[in-house]
XYZ file of C-alpha atoms in Angstrom:
619
model
C -37.990 -209.807 178.300
C -39.604 -208.029 181.215
C -37.900 -208.515 184.584
C -39.872 -209.131 187.754
C -39.976 -205.804 189.681
C -38.706 -205.777 193.223
C -41.448 -206.398 195.770
C -43.930 -207.705 193.203
C -44.292 -211.041 195.005
C -45.183 -209.344 198.311
C -47.926 -207.187 196.762
C -51.416 -208.500 196.181
C -53.447 -207.457 193.130
C -55.709 -205.306 195.379
C -52.677 -203.420 196.759
C -51.329 -202.895 193.271
C -54.719 -201.535 192.166
C -54.808 -198.993 195.059
C -51.260 -197.849 194.284
C -52.189 -197.466 190.608
C -55.186 -195.239 191.478
C -53.039 -192.976 193.674
C -50.339 -192.795 190.967
C -52.909 -191.812 188.303
C -54.382 -189.049 190.490
C -50.914 -187.584 191.093
C -50.076 -187.881 187.380
C -53.319 -186.051 186.411
C -52.531 -183.163 188.800
C -48.976 -182.800 187.484
C -50.171 -183.048 183.846
C -52.775 -180.334 184.427
C -50.147 -178.058 185.954
C -47.727 -178.668 183.059
C -50.423 -178.048 180.397
C -51.529 -174.830 182.103
C -47.963 -173.521 182.338
C -47.238 -174.500 178.726
C -50.365 -172.759 177.432
C -49.584 -169.599 179.384
C -45.941 -169.499 178.291
C -46.801 -170.281 174.655
C -49.454 -167.571 174.599
C -47.057 -165.022 176.052
C -44.326 -165.957 173.588
C -46.727 -165.965 170.622
C -48.068 -162.529 171.544
C -44.569 -161.071 171.966
C -43.293 -162.574 168.716
C -46.309 -161.412 166.704
C -46.056 -157.887 168.156
C -42.407 -157.813 167.055
C -43.356 -158.972 163.559
C -46.155 -156.416 163.271
C -43.872 -153.683 164.603
C -41.174 -154.454 161.999
C -43.754 -154.483 159.231
C -45.357 -151.300 160.579
C -42.032 -149.449 160.743
C -41.427 -150.273 157.081
C -44.903 -149.082 156.091
C -44.599 -145.937 158.231
C -41.235 -145.057 156.679
C -42.760 -145.474 153.206
C -45.622 -143.160 154.157
C -43.173 -140.567 155.501
C -41.134 -140.792 152.302
C -44.292 -140.304 150.213
C -45.340 -137.315 152.330
C -41.921 -135.709 151.974
C -42.047 -136.253 148.205
C -45.438 -134.544 148.097
C -44.097 -131.596 150.139
C -40.872 -130.968 148.215
C -42.405 -129.881 144.889
C -44.690 -127.091 146.200
C -41.941 -125.747 148.491
C -39.970 -124.622 145.450
C -42.809 -122.520 144.007
C -42.723 -119.607 146.541
C -38.929 -119.442 146.232
C -39.122 -119.128 142.449
C -42.075 -116.734 142.428
C -40.529 -114.417 145.044
C -37.791 -113.612 142.512
C -40.160 -113.403 139.515
C -40.270 -109.979 137.855
C -43.998 -110.140 137.071
C -44.739 -110.752 140.770
C -42.563 -107.788 141.736
C -44.205 -105.603 139.074
C -47.715 -106.447 140.260
C -46.807 -105.733 143.904
C -44.935 -102.512 143.182
C -47.118 -101.024 140.432
C -50.489 -102.484 141.500
C -52.062 -101.564 138.169
C -54.780 -103.682 136.560
C -52.658 -104.797 133.612
C -49.813 -106.141 135.749
C -52.233 -107.849 138.137
C -54.136 -109.432 135.218
C -50.893 -110.817 133.799
C -49.969 -112.187 137.244
C -53.435 -113.779 137.730
C -53.136 -115.629 134.467
C -49.593 -116.734 135.229
C -50.592 -118.118 138.655
C -53.579 -119.843 137.087
C -51.290 -121.589 134.569
C -48.759 -122.593 137.223
C -51.408 -124.259 139.416
C -52.649 -126.462 136.589
C -49.151 -127.849 136.075
C -48.245 -128.471 139.732
C -49.703 -130.286 142.698
C -50.544 -127.020 144.451
C -54.161 -126.282 145.330
C -53.943 -122.523 144.937
C -51.245 -119.843 144.431
C -51.751 -116.233 145.519
C -49.763 -113.057 146.192
C -50.430 -110.841 149.212
C -49.373 -107.220 149.539
C -47.714 -105.726 152.597
C -51.124 -104.659 153.880
C -52.244 -108.314 154.027
C -54.682 -108.038 151.103
C -54.460 -110.630 148.334
C -53.435 -108.893 145.103
C -53.564 -111.845 142.675
C -54.618 -115.480 142.907
C -54.764 -118.562 140.715
C -58.489 -118.859 141.513
C -59.283 -115.265 140.488
C -62.025 -116.476 138.135
C -63.836 -118.569 140.798
C -66.596 -117.409 143.156
C -64.316 -118.169 146.112
C -61.435 -116.089 144.716
C -58.838 -115.073 147.301
C -58.307 -111.691 145.622
C -59.129 -108.856 148.010
C -59.207 -111.011 151.153
C -57.287 -109.830 154.237
C -54.694 -112.353 155.515
C -52.902 -110.224 158.120
C -54.218 -112.467 160.876
C -52.612 -115.568 159.343
C -49.317 -116.689 160.886
C -47.907 -117.645 157.488
C -48.201 -113.954 156.426
C -46.651 -112.451 159.521
C -44.029 -115.180 159.713
C -42.930 -114.648 156.106
C -42.799 -110.868 156.561
C -40.577 -111.266 159.593
C -38.447 -114.353 158.841
C -38.657 -114.449 155.071
C -40.451 -117.830 154.899
C -43.099 -119.719 156.847
C -45.195 -122.901 156.736
C -48.605 -123.067 158.358
C -51.326 -125.762 158.299
C -54.829 -124.356 158.708
C -58.437 -124.533 157.603
C -59.104 -122.102 154.750
C -61.301 -119.202 155.886
C -62.743 -118.877 152.344
C -62.597 -122.395 150.862
C -63.180 -124.133 154.223
C -60.699 -126.821 153.080
C -57.646 -127.753 155.165
C -54.183 -127.479 153.699
C -50.560 -126.494 154.211
C -49.736 -122.846 153.438
C -46.106 -122.271 152.364
C -45.166 -118.579 152.115
C -42.109 -116.514 151.151
C -41.443 -112.810 151.342
C -40.969 -110.801 148.131
C -38.261 -108.194 148.486
C -35.729 -107.448 151.229
C -36.380 -107.191 154.921
C -35.982 -103.426 154.804
C -38.202 -102.956 151.734
C -40.663 -105.871 151.506
C -43.125 -105.864 148.591
C -45.427 -108.633 149.816
C -45.705 -112.385 150.296
C -46.127 -115.290 147.845
C -48.274 -118.124 149.235
C -48.873 -121.639 147.908
C -51.543 -123.832 149.444
C -51.384 -127.573 149.001
C -54.029 -130.076 149.975
C -53.505 -133.743 150.753
C -56.712 -135.333 149.421
C -54.898 -137.737 147.086
C -52.353 -138.687 149.747
C -55.130 -139.402 152.237
C -56.995 -141.462 149.621
C -53.845 -143.543 148.996
C -53.430 -144.130 152.732
C -57.109 -145.048 153.043
C -56.717 -147.955 150.577
C -54.516 -149.833 153.069
C -57.394 -149.981 155.620
C -54.915 -149.114 158.369
C -55.471 -145.811 160.187
C -52.649 -143.300 159.769
C -52.554 -139.655 160.801
C -50.103 -136.744 160.999
C -50.214 -134.384 163.980
C -48.480 -131.067 164.644
C -46.453 -129.976 167.644
C -49.674 -129.296 169.580
C -50.971 -132.821 168.942
C -53.715 -131.682 166.494
C -54.382 -134.145 163.667
C -53.699 -132.456 160.306
C -53.595 -135.242 157.704
C -55.409 -138.551 158.245
C -56.777 -141.569 156.421
C -59.859 -141.350 158.692
C -61.617 -138.086 157.693
C -63.622 -137.856 160.931
C -60.381 -137.723 162.952
C -59.192 -134.481 161.304
C -58.525 -131.669 163.813
C -58.924 -134.024 166.762
C -56.056 -134.164 169.262
C -53.724 -136.912 170.368
C -54.115 -135.702 173.984
C -56.423 -133.208 175.771
C -55.272 -129.601 175.224
C -54.826 -127.195 178.098
C -57.304 -124.330 178.266
C -54.703 -121.615 177.367
C -53.423 -123.626 174.425
C -56.940 -124.289 173.156
C -57.835 -120.597 173.501
C -54.727 -119.523 171.574
C -55.548 -121.910 168.693
C -59.138 -120.643 168.526
C -58.002 -117.005 168.510
C -55.719 -117.718 165.532
C -58.680 -119.263 163.635
C -56.210 -121.941 162.485
C -58.797 -124.736 162.587
C -62.027 -122.718 162.485
C -64.597 -123.710 165.093
C -63.671 -127.415 165.275
C -64.106 -128.778 168.852
C -60.490 -130.095 169.128
C -61.582 -133.145 171.129
C -59.216 -136.047 171.808
C -59.045 -139.014 169.425
C -61.073 -142.140 170.375
C -57.829 -143.975 171.167
C -57.089 -145.430 174.602
C -53.536 -146.459 175.440
C -53.558 -149.860 177.075
C -49.999 -151.178 177.023
C -46.691 -149.469 176.319
C -43.959 -151.528 174.662
C -40.710 -150.155 173.152
C -40.353 -146.349 172.948
C -42.138 -145.984 169.598
C -44.663 -148.856 169.919
C -47.729 -149.395 172.068
C -50.907 -151.430 172.117
C -53.993 -149.201 171.954
C -57.747 -149.583 171.671
C -59.331 -147.406 168.992
C -62.867 -146.889 167.733
C -62.984 -146.304 163.958
C -66.059 -144.894 162.168
C -68.602 -147.607 161.595
C -66.620 -150.089 163.669
C -66.341 -151.236 167.236
C -63.543 -151.010 169.754
C -60.557 -152.949 168.389
C -56.970 -153.532 169.431
C -54.211 -151.897 167.330
C -50.444 -151.752 167.372
C -49.513 -148.052 167.343
C -46.187 -146.745 165.984
C -45.022 -143.195 165.489
C -42.131 -141.564 163.675
C -41.077 -137.972 163.151
C -41.269 -136.342 159.720
C -37.975 -134.653 158.765
C -38.057 -130.985 157.710
C -41.355 -130.512 159.604
C -42.409 -130.309 163.274
C -44.932 -133.052 162.579
C -45.052 -136.719 163.458
C -46.801 -139.695 161.817
C -48.833 -142.194 163.877
C -49.646 -145.533 162.249
C -52.163 -148.068 163.599
C -51.964 -151.749 162.600
C -54.886 -154.089 163.424
C -53.397 -156.420 166.001
C -56.277 -158.267 167.610
C -56.754 -160.955 164.952
C -53.028 -161.520 164.150
C -52.065 -161.704 167.823
C -54.957 -164.066 168.575
C -53.930 -166.268 165.638
C -50.273 -166.281 166.761
C -51.245 -167.106 170.354
C -53.528 -169.863 169.118
C -50.827 -171.267 166.864
C -48.179 -171.260 169.600
C -50.573 -172.872 172.067
C -51.427 -175.578 169.562
C -47.711 -176.092 168.990
C -47.133 -176.321 172.741
C -49.959 -178.823 173.045
C -48.470 -180.732 170.122
C -45.241 -181.098 172.112
C -46.549 -181.455 175.674
C -49.466 -183.810 175.011
C -47.340 -186.495 173.262
C -44.781 -186.284 176.068
C -47.507 -186.653 178.688
C -48.983 -189.473 176.614
C -45.582 -191.154 176.547
C -45.247 -190.732 180.323
C -48.760 -192.131 180.812
C -47.908 -195.031 178.541
C -44.718 -195.787 180.502
C -46.656 -195.607 183.790
C -49.378 -197.864 182.426
C -46.778 -200.264 181.045
C -45.031 -200.522 184.421
C -48.305 -201.173 186.214
C -49.394 -203.681 183.608
C -46.094 -205.500 183.930
C -46.579 -205.839 187.663
C -50.122 -207.190 187.208
C -48.959 -209.595 184.485
C -46.089 -211.286 186.327
C -48.190 -214.055 187.898
C -49.485 -215.375 184.583
C -46.335 -214.690 182.550
C -44.808 -218.187 182.655
C -47.989 -219.963 181.602
C -48.552 -217.470 178.847
C -44.964 -217.927 177.670
C -45.358 -221.678 177.469
C -48.631 -221.379 175.551
C -47.091 -218.796 173.251
C -44.118 -221.047 172.454
C -46.483 -223.897 171.572
C -48.529 -221.645 169.309
C -45.369 -220.231 167.721
C -44.217 -223.747 166.814
C -47.600 -224.589 165.282
C -47.755 -221.299 163.417
C -44.191 -221.783 162.139
C -45.113 -225.169 160.747
C -48.228 -223.707 159.088
C -46.199 -220.893 157.560
C -43.557 -223.351 156.308
C -46.221 -225.451 154.592
C -47.839 -222.347 153.147
C -44.451 -221.149 151.884
C -43.814 -224.506 150.173
C -47.240 -224.393 148.506
C -46.670 -220.809 147.391
C -43.261 -221.658 145.906
C -44.804 -224.583 144.033
C -47.551 -222.336 142.684
C -45.006 -219.688 141.606
C -42.955 -222.336 139.778
C -46.102 -223.593 138.051
C -47.137 -220.080 137.068
C -43.694 -219.368 135.586
C -43.759 -222.627 133.627
C -47.256 -221.869 132.337
C -46.235 -218.338 131.384
C -43.229 -219.649 129.426
C -45.441 -222.166 127.636
C -47.975 -219.444 126.827
C -45.245 -217.276 125.310
C -44.087 -220.213 123.157
C -47.679 -220.927 122.095
C -48.238 -217.256 121.310
C -45.111 -217.154 119.114
C -46.209 -220.355 117.404
C -49.660 -218.873 116.740
C -48.098 -215.736 115.278
C -45.879 -217.865 113.040
C -48.815 -220.063 112.076
C -50.854 -217.023 111.136
C -47.947 -215.739 109.090
C -47.482 -219.062 107.269
C -51.222 -219.253 106.638
C -51.014 -215.869 104.949
C -48.029 -217.118 102.925
C -50.004 -220.181 101.882
C -52.874 -217.997 100.721
C -50.598 -215.785 98.601
C -48.267 -218.564 97.343
C -50.135 -219.239 94.063
C -50.325 -215.552 93.268
C -46.644 -215.101 94.072
C -45.780 -217.897 91.643
C -47.747 -216.036 88.993
C -45.972 -212.795 89.940
C -42.616 -214.543 89.426
C -43.590 -216.429 86.240
C -44.470 -213.222 84.416
C -40.993 -211.628 84.917
C -39.309 -214.976 84.081
C -41.166 -215.202 80.752
C -40.335 -211.602 80.006
C -36.676 -212.218 80.891
C -36.614 -215.129 78.394
C -38.038 -212.881 75.668
C -35.557 -210.085 76.415
C -32.653 -212.621 76.380
C -33.661 -213.958 72.938
C -33.964 -210.400 71.628
C -30.566 -209.493 73.054
C -28.956 -212.517 71.315
C -30.515 -211.466 68.013
C -29.324 -207.863 68.438
C -25.809 -209.105 69.249
C -25.792 -211.309 66.160
C -26.681 -208.204 64.172
C -23.922 -206.212 65.941
C -26.586 -203.847 67.410
C -25.114 -203.330 70.870
C -27.391 -200.429 71.879
C -30.713 -202.352 71.810
C -28.917 -205.372 73.277
C -27.782 -203.287 76.310
C -31.328 -201.964 76.778
C -32.668 -205.538 76.857
C -29.981 -206.584 79.332
C -30.881 -203.584 81.574
C -34.549 -204.626 81.450
C -33.518 -208.186 82.381
C -31.564 -206.819 85.414
C -34.590 -204.768 86.552
C -36.888 -207.795 86.289
C -34.459 -209.927 88.307
C -34.422 -207.237 91.006
C -38.224 -207.362 91.073
C -38.155 -211.160 91.483
C -35.500 -210.751 94.205
C -37.600 -208.191 96.109
C -40.628 -210.535 95.991
C -38.632 -213.531 97.260
C -36.829 -211.456 99.921
C -40.190 -210.143 101.177
C -41.513 -213.726 101.408
C -38.365 -215.004 103.175
C -38.440 -212.141 105.691
C -42.150 -212.565 106.292
C -41.755 -216.315 106.896
C -38.919 -215.827 109.404
C -39.818 -216.897 112.949
C -38.878 -214.878 116.015
C -39.914 -212.135 118.395
C -37.632 -209.154 117.996
C -37.308 -206.039 120.126
C -38.853 -202.757 119.017
C -36.781 -200.551 116.716
C -37.467 -197.538 114.464
C -39.305 -198.726 111.321
C -40.428 -196.722 108.270
C -44.227 -196.889 108.319
C -44.406 -196.257 104.568
C -42.285 -199.368 103.867
C -44.478 -201.467 106.194
C -47.636 -200.457 104.291
C -46.005 -201.026 100.874
C -44.675 -204.448 101.932
C -48.117 -205.563 103.140
C -49.683 -204.476 99.832
C -46.977 -206.324 97.855
C -47.692 -209.587 99.686
C -51.438 -209.227 99.111
C -51.172 -208.215 95.444
C -50.958 -211.780 94.130
C -53.931 -213.083 96.099
C -56.230 -210.131 95.499
C -55.132 -209.393 91.920
C -57.672 -207.132 90.296
C -59.248 -206.215 93.655
C -56.506 -204.074 95.109
C -57.969 -201.095 93.266
C -60.370 -200.888 96.225
C -57.417 -199.922 98.434
C -57.115 -196.119 98.780
C -53.906 -195.496 100.708
C -52.618 -192.119 101.909
C -48.951 -193.053 102.228
C -47.013 -191.211 104.963
C -43.678 -189.494 104.240
C -40.577 -191.755 104.327
C -39.317 -189.825 107.361
C -42.194 -191.027 109.579
C -40.972 -193.912 111.725
C -42.664 -195.925 114.466
C -41.378 -198.333 117.108
C -41.788 -202.019 116.162
C -40.572 -204.714 113.760
C -41.304 -204.464 110.056
C -42.312 -208.107 109.498
C -44.618 -208.222 112.563
C -46.248 -204.884 111.687
C -46.727 -206.086 108.095
C -48.475 -209.150 109.556
C -50.903 -206.845 111.426
C -51.709 -204.785 108.315
C -52.092 -207.904 106.128
C -54.666 -209.274 108.593
C -56.632 -205.992 108.558
C -56.371 -205.460 104.744
C -57.328 -209.080 104.111
C -60.363 -208.899 106.427
C -61.533 -205.660 104.794
C -61.150 -206.986 101.216
C -62.893 -210.264 102.056
C -65.758 -208.337 103.675
C -66.176 -206.356 100.407
C -66.063 -209.425 98.114
C -68.623 -209.052 95.318
C -69.424 -205.364 95.922
C -69.111 -202.990 92.959
C -68.532 -199.964 95.221
C -65.912 -201.695 97.356
C -63.528 -199.232 99.023
C -60.900 -199.605 101.758
C -59.470 -196.307 103.023
C -56.038 -196.429 104.701
C -54.961 -193.237 106.460
C -52.010 -192.231 108.649
C -52.083 -189.369 111.151
C -49.488 -188.025 113.577
C -50.901 -187.106 116.998
C -49.477 -185.771 120.224
C -49.433 -189.338 121.639
C -47.914 -191.055 118.577
C -49.117 -192.262 115.173
C -52.537 -193.685 114.270
C -53.171 -195.906 111.241
C -56.829 -196.153 110.211
C -58.248 -198.970 108.030
C -61.886 -198.236 107.069
C -64.167 -200.191 104.723
C -67.707 -199.631 103.482
C -68.751 -203.233 104.031
C -71.803 -204.568 105.909
C -70.136 -204.191 109.322
C -69.431 -206.734 112.061
C -72.423 -208.381 113.812
C -72.857 -207.104 117.390
C -72.439 -210.613 118.836
C -69.036 -210.959 117.121
C -67.997 -207.332 117.792
C -68.511 -207.676 121.554
C -65.786 -210.355 121.793
C -63.864 -209.558 118.611
C -60.409 -209.987 120.159
C -61.286 -213.269 121.896
C -59.545 -216.368 120.431
C -61.623 -218.545 118.031
C -64.290 -215.848 117.676
C -64.927 -215.466 113.921
C -67.714 -214.924 111.375
C -65.849 -216.732 108.544
C -66.702 -220.339 107.715
C -63.025 -221.376 107.371
C -61.568 -218.854 109.812
C -59.939 -219.748 113.119
C -60.596 -216.386 114.821
C -56.901 -215.843 115.665
C -55.823 -213.137 113.202
C -57.132 -210.153 115.194
C -56.051 -211.678 118.521
C -52.492 -212.070 117.192
C -52.552 -208.582 115.687
C -53.635 -207.092 119.022
C -50.818 -208.919 120.867
C -48.209 -207.752 118.326
C -49.266 -204.116 118.632
C -49.372 -204.390 122.447
C -45.790 -205.762 122.450
C -44.659 -202.410 121.003
C -46.636 -200.236 123.430
C -49.642 -199.654 121.146
C -53.283 -200.659 120.949
C -56.018 -201.466 118.410
C -59.517 -199.969 118.516
C -62.517 -200.957 116.384
C -65.875 -199.366 115.574
C -68.517 -200.876 113.282
C -72.065 -200.253 112.088
C -74.185 -200.800 108.982
C -72.097 -198.317 106.941
C -68.783 -200.133 107.478
C -65.997 -200.987 109.898
C -62.942 -198.989 111.040
C -59.862 -200.390 112.772
C -57.502 -197.817 114.361
C -53.938 -198.826 115.237
C -52.122 -196.609 117.764
C -48.303 -196.853 117.569
C -45.479 -195.048 119.326
C -43.438 -192.558 117.302
C -39.740 -193.352 117.012
C -37.529 -190.703 118.567
């Protein structure tokens, strides 16, 4: 119960209202300050966290790209080493006759087709190409002077060299790997392999993330953005630019800086940059770089960062609002509750008294309602119990009515074996008098078989007449169908030929009780045979089919069908088209099948009627 705040009695409602307005203004200012600080802090944290995530992902991708580049480089590097010791190369350089050169041309041509190299060629000590893998092509390197190339002079001096340049004949960029043939004192020439990176660049381009490799001067050599090739990571000094142009390493390319502006530096290998890609606008990227082992190069990798960072900032700000706003709402609620309590003190006692009076009245109403509800529940339970008893009585009555209908025929079924037994007994006595034990034993065996037949008929009748509602158990469906036919045989003697039954295998079992399921089939068989009374082409087809949901038993006749008025309410009690029928057989059958988790469906037209029983398969 709320306690009266101190000083509430000395404050008028007008004073309390003025204090409340001042408190709400102060609360709004503080809330605005808290929300602003939370949004700023959440945005800063979200940006930092997302940059860290992108950087970790980018380092993994960059390392994979470096590993792929190194794998691409390793195979061609072995070719100059092997060819520098090859005897055919030495013969062509030392002899310089047409036959040796022709052999070498063909050998280089075959080697190129089996490697990732773009072109292989051999240069003499005078700088002229002696043989080349492209000797057949219009742009053959044979006869070209390569003394001005650093890879030639470097190999002649140091024994090996690597040099990335734009081809002066093919006009295609690539890495030239060279090795001297012969000793330093007596060199014969230089073997050169050129490899291009078109496939590597195409693979990088599929990721839609700019990546480029630059040399020690900052010139872009390999890139997933073709227009960035031979641009620079930073402006070159005039002497450096002049030296590169004199070497003709990159032809007449302008060597302008990349369209990348550094905006924010983060850890040593990470920064936020703004880059303009071909066909796109200025966008924010996370830039990482890593060195490439065994080369003086480095790889720069750009990851689009604008959208991910914006999404992370937005998510963190929404999360911050999700925390701060409920807390501010709770504080506002507590403030409002305190003010409301102060305004409510004056009328609290009267309201309490009125509330107690209403509680007493409501309690009395609820007590009376509870008593009425308990009485109704008791009545419903009693009615339900009575309905179950009536339903069992109706099932038993239907069963006894069926027994009454077949009783005369059953008596005839029993009288025939009894008369035959009498005849076999007389014959057995005669055979015994004649000392003919063999025929006498045959007659006694026949008598035993006939007594078993009588016993099976009486047992079937006793079981069928038994009253009770048993739980579901596995039952052989074949035995249920045969039992129903046996009970109907006496009443419909001479008419059971109309029954065409596809008996299921003995192993097929359904959930139910044999006697109650026989009662269902007897009702359906009996209705079908009565509907076909007097027809020469009478036929009742009984089929059994296993489905994914269970077992279906179909009973189809070619009778006149059920009138639409009767069909609409076929399973309603006392609805029948027979003069002496009660209209309970199908209702009882439906209830029996429902007790075992099944259902009965019916379809009828002028060509006949079909009842389909759906039962559950026994596990």
